[in-house]
Amino acid sequence: MINEDRNEYVPDYAVPPGDVLEYELELRHMPKSELARRTGLSEKHINAIVKSRGSASITPETAIKLERALGMPAEYWLNLEANYREACARLAEHGELEQGLDWLQRVPVAEMTKLGWLPRHRDKKDQLVEVLRFFGIASATQWEQMWPRLAVAYRQHTKQKLCNIAVSAWLRKGELDAEHIDCAPYDKAAFRTALDEVRPLTAATDPACFVPKLQGRCAAAGVAVVFVPALPKTGVSGATRWLHPQKAIIQLSLRYKSNDHLWFTFFHEAGHILLHSKKALFLETVNGTSTNGPGINHPGIDNMDEQKEAEANAFAEQELIPQRAFAKFASRGTFSKAAIRNFAVAQGIAPGIVVGQLQHKGLLPHTHCNDLKVRYRWTHEDNADAARNPSA
């Protein structure tokens, strides 16, 4: 068979060294019994090499004996053996990859290659190998073992359906990115302090300014913050889990691309880190009409998981806007843009965060004051727009 991506020939068969040995003996009209006497090997062992179709291997010791008896270098026999074993392994791998092609069809390869997570291959088996490398697994079977159940505490609309493979790919990309962030060992008190230092960053509008500061301050406390675009059929906005007991990950997708959703999700995930188990995976998903904060449906979650989500929501609300101050502001009943801006300045946060909380609590229509929110775009989206409209 020919590998088109690498333009090289890969044989779809394997020649056992015993076949070559049998051929050489026939050329010399040498019975196996004679070779046994010349080498000191038993005739049974010679027969095992010749007739076992590779189940009996040629060891370095045997290769030396064959070199002396037949005049063919030991390296020749050892290379035959090595090439045969490699060919057998590749043929077995070929069959295993065939079985994994059905699984590959469920992987969002097109989106992952578009985002630069994977190289693109025309050959399906080569593409499967790249996907397996991405997940860090040997075969599709291992995916089932690594991601047996994406059972998590999550905020999800009842009509939203998760694609487990797409979700796992998004989470895996977060793991890979987090590995490149050098973190100090996790320190709960240091992370609590880091959150106080991060809060003023919510008033910043330029991600190029606040993202490195956010990541740096959290990394100093043992938490890697990564931004990974959401894949289709995931609906994810954020996730929290631990790489190991000394390093946590907060993963954000910018699904709704506004500062109120971004910062609420960040502090919600931070709440999970401070309040809940290191063994848990918390995945936050919301549909396009949902708002941040509590009060969102939780299908399929037990009461304990609901409690954890409520605790994380309450933590995020308090961290962003102290609830006593918010209650006093909310008691006005009417909210002008000027009033929202003034309150935000007094609290040291972005006006869009105040708008988001007012909208969530039903105090402000979702159609009002959205221009006070800051919107974000991924770099790859800007590049795609530029490619479609070069004059823009």
Tab-separated table of C-alpha atoms in Angstrom:
chain	number	residue	atom	x	y	z
A	1	MET	CA	0.000	0.000	0.000
A	2	ILE	CA	1.116	3.576	-0.685
A	3	ASN	CA	0.848	6.310	1.937
A	4	GLU	CA	-0.155	9.330	-0.147
A	5	ASP	CA	0.558	11.904	2.569
A	6	ARG	CA	4.130	10.687	3.056
A	7	ASN	CA	4.586	9.411	-0.532
A	8	GLU	CA	6.174	6.176	0.585
A	9	TYR	CA	5.462	2.504	0.046
A	10	VAL	CA	4.401	0.497	3.077
A	11	PRO	CA	4.111	-3.251	2.354
A	12	ASP	CA	0.864	-4.943	3.342
A	13	TYR	CA	2.587	-8.237	4.076
A	14	ALA	CA	5.373	-9.542	6.319
A	15	VAL	CA	8.064	-12.069	5.331
A	16	PRO	CA	9.148	-14.318	8.225
A	17	PRO	CA	12.943	-14.811	8.527
A	18	GLY	CA	12.245	-18.545	8.554
A	19	ASP	CA	11.094	-18.336	4.908
A	20	VAL	CA	14.432	-16.797	3.955
A	21	LEU	CA	16.331	-19.397	5.975
A	22	GLU	CA	14.404	-22.218	4.282
A	23	TYR	CA	15.183	-20.697	0.870
A	24	GLU	CA	18.901	-20.460	1.674
A	25	LEU	CA	18.971	-24.085	2.812
A	26	GLU	CA	17.292	-25.193	-0.424
A	27	LEU	CA	19.898	-23.271	-2.468
A	28	ARG	CA	22.639	-25.134	-0.620
A	29	HIS	CA	20.817	-28.500	-0.663
A	30	MET	CA	21.423	-28.511	3.078
A	31	PRO	CA	19.006	-30.485	5.262
A	32	LYS	CA	17.897	-28.900	8.512
A	33	SER	CA	19.600	-31.726	10.358
A	34	GLU	CA	22.945	-30.668	8.878
A	35	LEU	CA	22.375	-27.014	9.817
A	36	ALA	CA	21.590	-28.210	13.329
A	37	ARG	CA	24.941	-30.054	13.498
A	38	ARG	CA	26.827	-27.048	12.060
A	39	THR	CA	25.265	-24.531	14.496
A	40	GLY	CA	24.785	-26.599	17.625
A	41	LEU	CA	21.106	-25.725	17.562
A	42	SER	CA	18.576	-28.515	17.895
A	43	GLU	CA	16.791	-29.621	14.754
A	44	LYS	CA	13.541	-28.875	16.615
A	45	HIS	CA	14.658	-25.288	17.062
A	46	ILE	CA	15.595	-24.977	13.361
A	47	ASN	CA	12.170	-26.330	12.405
A	48	ALA	CA	10.520	-23.851	14.754
A	49	ILE	CA	12.251	-20.947	12.985
A	50	VAL	CA	11.413	-22.277	9.501
A	51	LYS	CA	7.854	-23.473	10.020
A	52	SER	CA	6.428	-21.388	12.837
A	53	ARG	CA	5.743	-18.376	10.619
A	54	GLY	CA	7.670	-16.120	12.935
A	55	SER	CA	6.552	-17.394	16.324
A	56	ALA	CA	10.171	-18.446	16.987
A	57	SER	CA	12.450	-15.439	16.604
A	58	ILE	CA	16.087	-15.213	15.542
A	59	THR	CA	18.037	-14.009	18.554
A	60	PRO	CA	21.484	-12.350	18.357
A	61	GLU	CA	23.035	-15.636	19.492
A	62	THR	CA	21.247	-17.570	16.735
A	63	ALA	CA	22.188	-14.928	14.165
A	64	ILE	CA	25.877	-15.354	15.003
A	65	LYS	CA	25.614	-19.115	14.654
A	66	LEU	CA	23.892	-18.743	11.257
A	67	GLU	CA	26.594	-16.313	10.148
A	68	ARG	CA	29.295	-18.881	10.824
A	69	ALA	CA	27.394	-21.796	9.328
A	70	LEU	CA	26.019	-20.079	6.199
A	71	GLY	CA	28.459	-17.208	5.657
A	72	MET	CA	25.688	-14.569	5.822
A	73	PRO	CA	26.285	-11.701	8.325
A	74	ALA	CA	24.547	-11.801	11.675
A	75	GLU	CA	23.289	-8.254	10.945
A	76	TYR	CA	21.443	-9.610	7.914
A	77	TRP	CA	19.485	-12.102	10.004
A	78	LEU	CA	18.819	-9.604	12.762
A	79	ASN	CA	17.572	-7.049	10.242
A	80	LEU	CA	15.259	-9.668	8.741
A	81	GLU	CA	13.897	-10.371	12.206
A	82	ALA	CA	13.493	-6.683	13.093
A	83	ASN	CA	11.849	-5.830	9.781
A	84	TYR	CA	9.484	-8.744	10.123
A	85	ARG	CA	8.445	-7.783	13.646
A	86	GLU	CA	7.919	-4.182	12.571
A	87	ALA	CA	5.882	-5.275	9.550
A	88	CYS	CA	3.729	-7.509	11.762
A	89	ALA	CA	3.164	-4.633	14.172
A	90	ARG	CA	2.196	-2.302	11.330
A	91	LEU	CA	-0.225	-4.846	9.892
A	92	ALA	CA	-1.810	-5.299	13.307
A	93	GLU	CA	-1.969	-1.512	13.670
A	94	HIS	CA	-3.557	-1.272	10.227
A	95	GLY	CA	-6.338	-3.601	11.309
A	96	GLU	CA	-6.842	-1.743	14.560
A	97	LEU	CA	-7.034	1.566	12.710
A	98	GLU	CA	-9.668	0.091	10.414
A	99	GLN	CA	-11.778	-0.585	13.472
A	100	GLY	CA	-11.291	3.008	14.652
A	101	LEU	CA	-12.550	4.675	11.465
A	102	ASP	CA	-16.174	4.556	12.619
A	103	TRP	CA	-15.142	6.387	15.788
A	104	LEU	CA	-13.210	8.934	13.711
A	105	GLN	CA	-16.415	9.941	11.942
A	106	ARG	CA	-17.788	11.160	15.269
A	107	VAL	CA	-14.769	13.393	15.931
A	108	PRO	CA	-15.161	17.032	14.750
A	109	VAL	CA	-11.974	16.809	12.677
A	110	ALA	CA	-12.888	19.612	10.252
A	111	GLU	CA	-13.408	22.117	13.062
A	112	MET	CA	-10.304	20.964	14.937
A	113	THR	CA	-8.085	21.308	11.861
A	114	LYS	CA	-9.618	24.695	11.079
A	115	LEU	CA	-8.619	25.878	14.550
A	116	GLY	CA	-5.111	24.484	14.093
A	117	TRP	CA	-5.482	21.764	16.706
A	118	LEU	CA	-4.709	19.027	14.162
A	119	PRO	CA	-2.867	18.717	10.836
A	120	ARG	CA	-5.143	17.700	7.985
A	121	HIS	CA	-4.579	14.392	6.141
A	122	ARG	CA	-6.303	12.995	3.079
A	123	ASP	CA	-5.768	9.426	4.227
A	124	LYS	CA	-8.334	8.530	6.888
A	125	LYS	CA	-5.992	6.271	8.811
A	126	ASP	CA	-3.318	8.965	8.956
A	127	GLN	CA	-5.972	11.369	10.180
A	128	LEU	CA	-7.019	8.879	12.826
A	129	VAL	CA	-3.419	8.600	14.016
A	130	GLU	CA	-3.283	12.405	14.416
A	131	VAL	CA	-6.507	12.387	16.403
A	132	LEU	CA	-5.201	9.610	18.655
A	133	ARG	CA	-2.004	11.613	19.234
A	134	PHE	CA	-4.101	14.658	20.088
A	135	PHE	CA	-6.018	12.714	22.732
A	136	GLY	CA	-2.840	10.969	23.904
A	137	ILE	CA	-4.307	7.490	23.440
A	138	ALA	CA	-3.233	4.388	21.519
A	139	SER	CA	-6.594	3.521	19.951
A	140	ALA	CA	-10.242	4.519	19.866
A	141	THR	CA	-10.890	1.914	22.563
A	142	GLN	CA	-8.822	3.963	24.984
A	143	TRP	CA	-11.054	6.997	24.396
A	144	GLU	CA	-13.924	5.058	25.951
A	145	GLN	CA	-11.717	4.307	28.949
A	146	MET	CA	-10.410	7.858	29.321
A	147	TRP	CA	-13.809	9.529	28.930
A	148	PRO	CA	-16.238	6.861	30.181
A	149	ARG	CA	-18.756	9.359	31.466
A	150	LEU	CA	-18.813	13.114	31.136
A	151	ALA	CA	-20.941	13.256	34.267
A	152	VAL	CA	-20.433	16.691	35.710
A	153	ALA	CA	-22.169	19.487	37.520
A	154	TYR	CA	-23.251	21.795	34.753
A	155	ARG	CA	-25.615	24.588	33.787
A	156	GLN	CA	-27.466	23.388	30.689
A	157	HIS	CA	-30.691	24.134	28.875
A	158	THR	CA	-33.022	21.141	28.790
A	159	LYS	CA	-33.091	21.073	24.964
A	160	GLN	CA	-29.307	21.180	24.591
A	161	LYS	CA	-27.593	17.914	23.704
A	162	LEU	CA	-23.906	17.425	24.329
A	163	CYS	CA	-21.663	15.611	21.857
A	164	ASN	CA	-19.332	13.777	24.224
A	165	ILE	CA	-16.449	13.434	21.756
A	166	ALA	CA	-16.559	17.141	20.890
A	167	VAL	CA	-16.689	18.044	24.582
A	168	SER	CA	-13.755	15.737	25.342
A	169	ALA	CA	-11.761	17.278	22.457
A	170	TRP	CA	-12.393	20.750	23.881
A	171	LEU	CA	-11.339	19.608	27.340
A	172	ARG	CA	-8.258	17.844	25.951
A	173	LYS	CA	-7.173	21.020	24.152
A	174	GLY	CA	-7.424	22.819	27.470
A	175	GLU	CA	-5.195	20.204	29.090
A	176	LEU	CA	-2.597	20.556	26.339
A	177	ASP	CA	-2.596	24.353	26.614
A	178	ALA	CA	-2.418	24.197	30.409
A	179	GLU	CA	0.687	22.014	30.218
A	180	HIS	CA	2.509	25.001	28.702
A	181	ILE	CA	1.609	27.257	31.647
A	182	ASP	CA	4.222	27.067	34.375
A	183	CYS	CA	2.332	27.053	37.669
A	184	ALA	CA	3.463	27.175	41.274
A	185	PRO	CA	2.072	24.383	43.482
A	186	TYR	CA	-1.544	25.106	44.308
A	187	ASP	CA	-2.023	27.286	47.365
A	188	LYS	CA	-5.602	27.938	48.429
A	189	ALA	CA	-4.826	31.107	50.347
A	190	ALA	CA	-2.700	32.443	47.486
A	191	PHE	CA	-5.513	31.748	45.019
A	192	ARG	CA	-7.994	33.527	47.260
A	193	THR	CA	-5.656	36.544	47.255
A	194	ALA	CA	-5.165	36.263	43.489
A	195	LEU	CA	-8.920	36.557	42.946
A	196	ASP	CA	-8.936	39.846	44.864
A	197	GLU	CA	-6.117	41.041	42.604
A	198	VAL	CA	-7.904	39.815	39.472
A	199	ARG	CA	-11.226	41.525	40.208
A	200	PRO	CA	-10.083	45.016	39.073
A	201	LEU	CA	-9.152	43.482	35.716
A	202	THR	CA	-12.878	43.128	35.003
A	203	ALA	CA	-12.917	46.854	34.217
A	204	ALA	CA	-10.281	46.417	31.499
A	205	THR	CA	-11.530	46.192	27.909
A	206	ASP	CA	-8.503	44.882	26.006
A	207	PRO	CA	-7.871	41.101	26.336
A	208	ALA	CA	-4.256	41.652	25.286
A	209	CYS	CA	-3.897	43.615	28.511
A	210	PHE	CA	-5.943	41.667	31.057
A	211	VAL	CA	-5.512	38.046	29.890
A	212	PRO	CA	-1.740	37.802	30.587
A	213	LYS	CA	-2.257	39.403	34.018
A	214	LEU	CA	-5.144	37.068	34.792
A	215	GLN	CA	-3.129	34.017	33.772
A	216	GLY	CA	0.002	35.150	35.589
A	217	ARG	CA	-1.674	35.850	38.912
A	218	CYS	CA	-3.600	32.586	38.871
A	219	ALA	CA	-0.548	30.566	37.799
A	220	ALA	CA	1.365	31.928	40.792
A	221	ALA	CA	-1.273	30.266	42.962
A	222	GLY	CA	-1.329	26.954	41.072
A	223	VAL	CA	-4.230	27.521	38.675
A	224	ALA	CA	-3.788	27.517	34.885
A	225	VAL	CA	-6.333	29.687	33.062
A	226	VAL	CA	-6.769	28.779	29.393
A	227	PHE	CA	-9.007	30.140	26.637
A	228	VAL	CA	-10.196	27.549	24.110
A	229	PRO	CA	-12.849	28.169	21.419
A	230	ALA	CA	-15.921	25.991	21.813
A	231	LEU	CA	-16.498	23.295	19.201
A	232	PRO	CA	-19.930	22.767	17.626
A	233	LYS	CA	-22.428	20.673	19.624
A	234	THR	CA	-20.720	21.407	22.928
A	235	GLY	CA	-22.299	24.642	24.117
A	236	VAL	CA	-19.566	24.916	26.735
A	237	SER	CA	-18.776	28.184	28.465
A	238	GLY	CA	-16.283	26.942	31.036
A	239	ALA	CA	-14.827	23.996	32.898
A	240	THR	CA	-12.822	23.288	36.014
A	241	ARG	CA	-10.739	20.227	36.875
A	242	TRP	CA	-7.363	19.257	38.271
A	243	LEU	CA	-4.388	17.994	36.264
A	244	HIS	CA	-2.978	16.752	39.556
A	245	PRO	CA	-3.427	17.785	43.218
A	246	GLN	CA	-1.043	20.721	42.777
A	247	LYS	CA	-2.414	22.178	39.520
A	248	ALA	CA	-5.968	23.134	38.593
A	249	ILE	CA	-7.368	24.305	35.251
A	250	ILE	CA	-9.975	26.947	34.586
A	251	GLN	CA	-10.964	26.665	30.932
A	252	LEU	CA	-13.031	29.382	29.247
A	253	SER	CA	-14.593	29.334	25.790
A	254	LEU	CA	-15.857	32.924	25.359
A	255	ARG	CA	-19.019	31.278	24.047
A	256	TYR	CA	-21.081	34.458	24.399
A	257	LYS	CA	-18.131	36.795	23.875
A	258	SER	CA	-19.275	39.465	26.319
A	259	ASN	CA	-17.501	40.553	29.461
A	260	ASP	CA	-20.409	39.812	31.820
A	261	HIS	CA	-20.497	36.136	30.747
A	262	LEU	CA	-16.700	35.831	30.703
A	263	TRP	CA	-16.137	37.140	34.204
A	264	PHE	CA	-19.115	35.408	35.769
A	265	THR	CA	-17.945	32.097	34.331
A	266	PHE	CA	-14.372	32.698	35.516
A	267	PHE	CA	-15.419	33.424	39.102
A	268	HIS	CA	-17.943	30.574	39.004
A	269	GLU	CA	-15.117	28.165	38.096
A	270	ALA	CA	-12.888	29.734	40.737
A	271	GLY	CA	-15.645	28.999	43.240
A	272	HIS	CA	-15.517	25.316	42.324
A	273	ILE	CA	-11.758	25.290	42.943
A	274	LEU	CA	-12.038	26.900	46.365
A	275	LEU	CA	-15.196	25.159	47.555
A	276	HIS	CA	-15.317	21.688	46.020
A	277	SER	CA	-13.469	18.412	45.498
A	278	LYS	CA	-10.251	18.101	43.532
A	279	LYS	CA	-11.582	14.864	42.045
A	280	ALA	CA	-14.565	16.474	40.320
A	281	LEU	CA	-14.911	17.779	36.768
A	282	PHE	CA	-17.266	20.751	36.493
A	283	LEU	CA	-18.453	21.596	32.999
A	284	GLU	CA	-20.561	24.682	32.459
A	285	THR	CA	-22.822	24.822	29.417
A	286	VAL	CA	-25.547	27.324	28.637
A	287	ASN	CA	-27.711	27.918	25.607
A	288	GLY	CA	-27.825	31.163	23.689
A	289	THR	CA	-30.847	32.532	25.583
A	290	SER	CA	-29.682	31.654	29.066
A	291	THR	CA	-28.150	34.226	31.337
A	292	ASN	CA	-25.306	33.932	33.765
A	293	GLY	CA	-25.912	33.140	37.369
A	294	PRO	CA	-28.315	30.806	39.150
A	295	GLY	CA	-31.822	29.824	38.180
A	296	ILE	CA	-30.890	27.819	35.070
A	297	ASN	CA	-32.179	24.293	34.512
A	298	HIS	CA	-30.024	21.392	35.702
A	299	PRO	CA	-31.282	18.227	33.952
A	300	GLY	CA	-29.877	14.957	35.203
A	301	ILE	CA	-28.031	16.413	38.197
A	302	ASP	CA	-28.583	15.187	41.710
A	303	ASN	CA	-29.319	17.553	44.577
A	304	MET	CA	-25.710	17.585	45.735
A	305	ASP	CA	-24.530	18.697	42.276
A	306	GLU	CA	-27.228	21.367	42.200
A	307	GLN	CA	-26.025	22.566	45.558
A	308	LYS	CA	-22.445	22.824	44.298
A	309	GLU	CA	-23.588	24.818	41.286
A	310	ALA	CA	-25.630	27.117	43.495
A	311	GLU	CA	-22.624	27.614	45.750
A	312	ALA	CA	-20.383	28.452	42.786
A	313	ASN	CA	-23.005	30.849	41.415
A	314	ALA	CA	-23.353	32.602	44.774
A	315	PHE	CA	-19.567	32.841	45.042
A	316	ALA	CA	-19.306	34.461	41.606
A	317	GLU	CA	-22.087	36.951	42.323
A	318	GLN	CA	-20.525	38.013	45.611
A	319	GLU	CA	-17.035	38.296	44.148
A	320	LEU	CA	-18.160	40.454	41.247
A	321	ILE	CA	-20.641	42.673	43.091
A	322	PRO	CA	-20.988	42.472	46.883
A	323	GLN	CA	-24.635	41.554	47.257
A	324	ARG	CA	-25.401	44.106	49.953
A	325	ALA	CA	-24.233	46.909	47.666
A	326	PHE	CA	-26.093	45.372	44.717
A	327	ALA	CA	-29.317	45.058	46.701
A	328	LYS	CA	-29.129	48.729	47.664
A	329	PHE	CA	-28.540	49.741	44.034
A	330	ALA	CA	-31.276	47.404	42.772
A	331	SER	CA	-33.816	48.918	45.169
A	332	ARG	CA	-33.996	51.973	42.906
A	333	GLY	CA	-36.186	50.103	40.479
A	334	THR	CA	-35.096	52.115	37.434
A	335	PHE	CA	-31.614	52.146	35.932
A	336	SER	CA	-30.165	54.694	33.532
A	337	LYS	CA	-26.918	54.086	31.729
A	338	ALA	CA	-25.324	56.867	33.720
A	339	ALA	CA	-26.445	55.295	36.997
A	340	ILE	CA	-25.093	51.910	35.936
A	341	ARG	CA	-21.755	53.431	34.980
A	342	ASN	CA	-21.478	55.320	38.261
A	343	PHE	CA	-22.295	52.224	40.297
A	344	ALA	CA	-19.773	50.186	38.321
A	345	VAL	CA	-17.054	52.772	38.919
A	346	ALA	CA	-17.833	52.801	42.639
A	347	GLN	CA	-17.536	48.987	42.728
A	348	GLY	CA	-14.402	48.919	40.558
A	349	ILE	CA	-15.930	46.685	37.888
A	350	ALA	CA	-17.110	46.972	34.290
A	351	PRO	CA	-20.609	48.405	33.642
A	352	GLY	CA	-21.441	45.382	31.482
A	353	ILE	CA	-21.181	43.131	34.542
A	354	VAL	CA	-23.774	45.252	36.338
A	355	VAL	CA	-26.017	45.067	33.270
A	356	GLY	CA	-25.674	41.280	33.161
A	357	GLN	CA	-26.676	40.904	36.806
A	358	LEU	CA	-29.623	43.261	36.461
A	359	GLN	CA	-30.820	41.358	33.399
A	360	HIS	CA	-30.419	38.007	35.099
A	361	LYS	CA	-32.470	39.091	38.112
A	362	GLY	CA	-35.226	40.418	35.882
A	363	LEU	CA	-34.615	44.025	36.879
A	364	LEU	CA	-33.581	45.110	33.391
A	365	PRO	CA	-34.911	43.811	30.044
A	366	HIS	CA	-32.418	41.761	28.054
A	367	THR	CA	-32.760	44.268	25.226
A	368	HIS	CA	-31.599	47.210	27.356
A	369	CYS	CA	-28.124	48.627	27.942
A	370	ASN	CA	-26.288	45.874	26.064
A	371	ASP	CA	-24.044	48.526	24.537
A	372	LEU	CA	-22.429	48.815	27.972
A	373	LYS	CA	-21.120	45.287	27.585
A	374	VAL	CA	-17.712	44.663	26.013
A	375	ARG	CA	-17.685	42.125	23.160
A	376	TYR	CA	-14.738	39.904	22.263
A	377	ARG	CA	-13.698	38.024	19.132
A	378	TRP	CA	-11.265	35.175	18.610
A	379	THR	CA	-8.235	35.925	16.451
A	380	HIS	CA	-9.139	33.110	14.054
A	381	GLU	CA	-12.527	34.770	13.480
A	382	ASP	CA	-10.857	38.040	12.530
A	383	ASN	CA	-8.513	36.162	10.198
A	384	ALA	CA	-11.452	34.379	8.564
A	385	ASP	CA	-13.277	37.683	8.038
A	386	ALA	CA	-10.171	39.213	6.521
A	387	ALA	CA	-9.831	36.264	4.124
A	388	ARG	CA	-13.442	36.655	3.010
A	389	ASN	CA	-13.189	40.441	2.711
A	390	PRO	CA	-9.567	41.474	2.013
A	391	SER	CA	-10.492	45.139	1.770
A	392	ALA	CA	-11.972	45.231	5.288
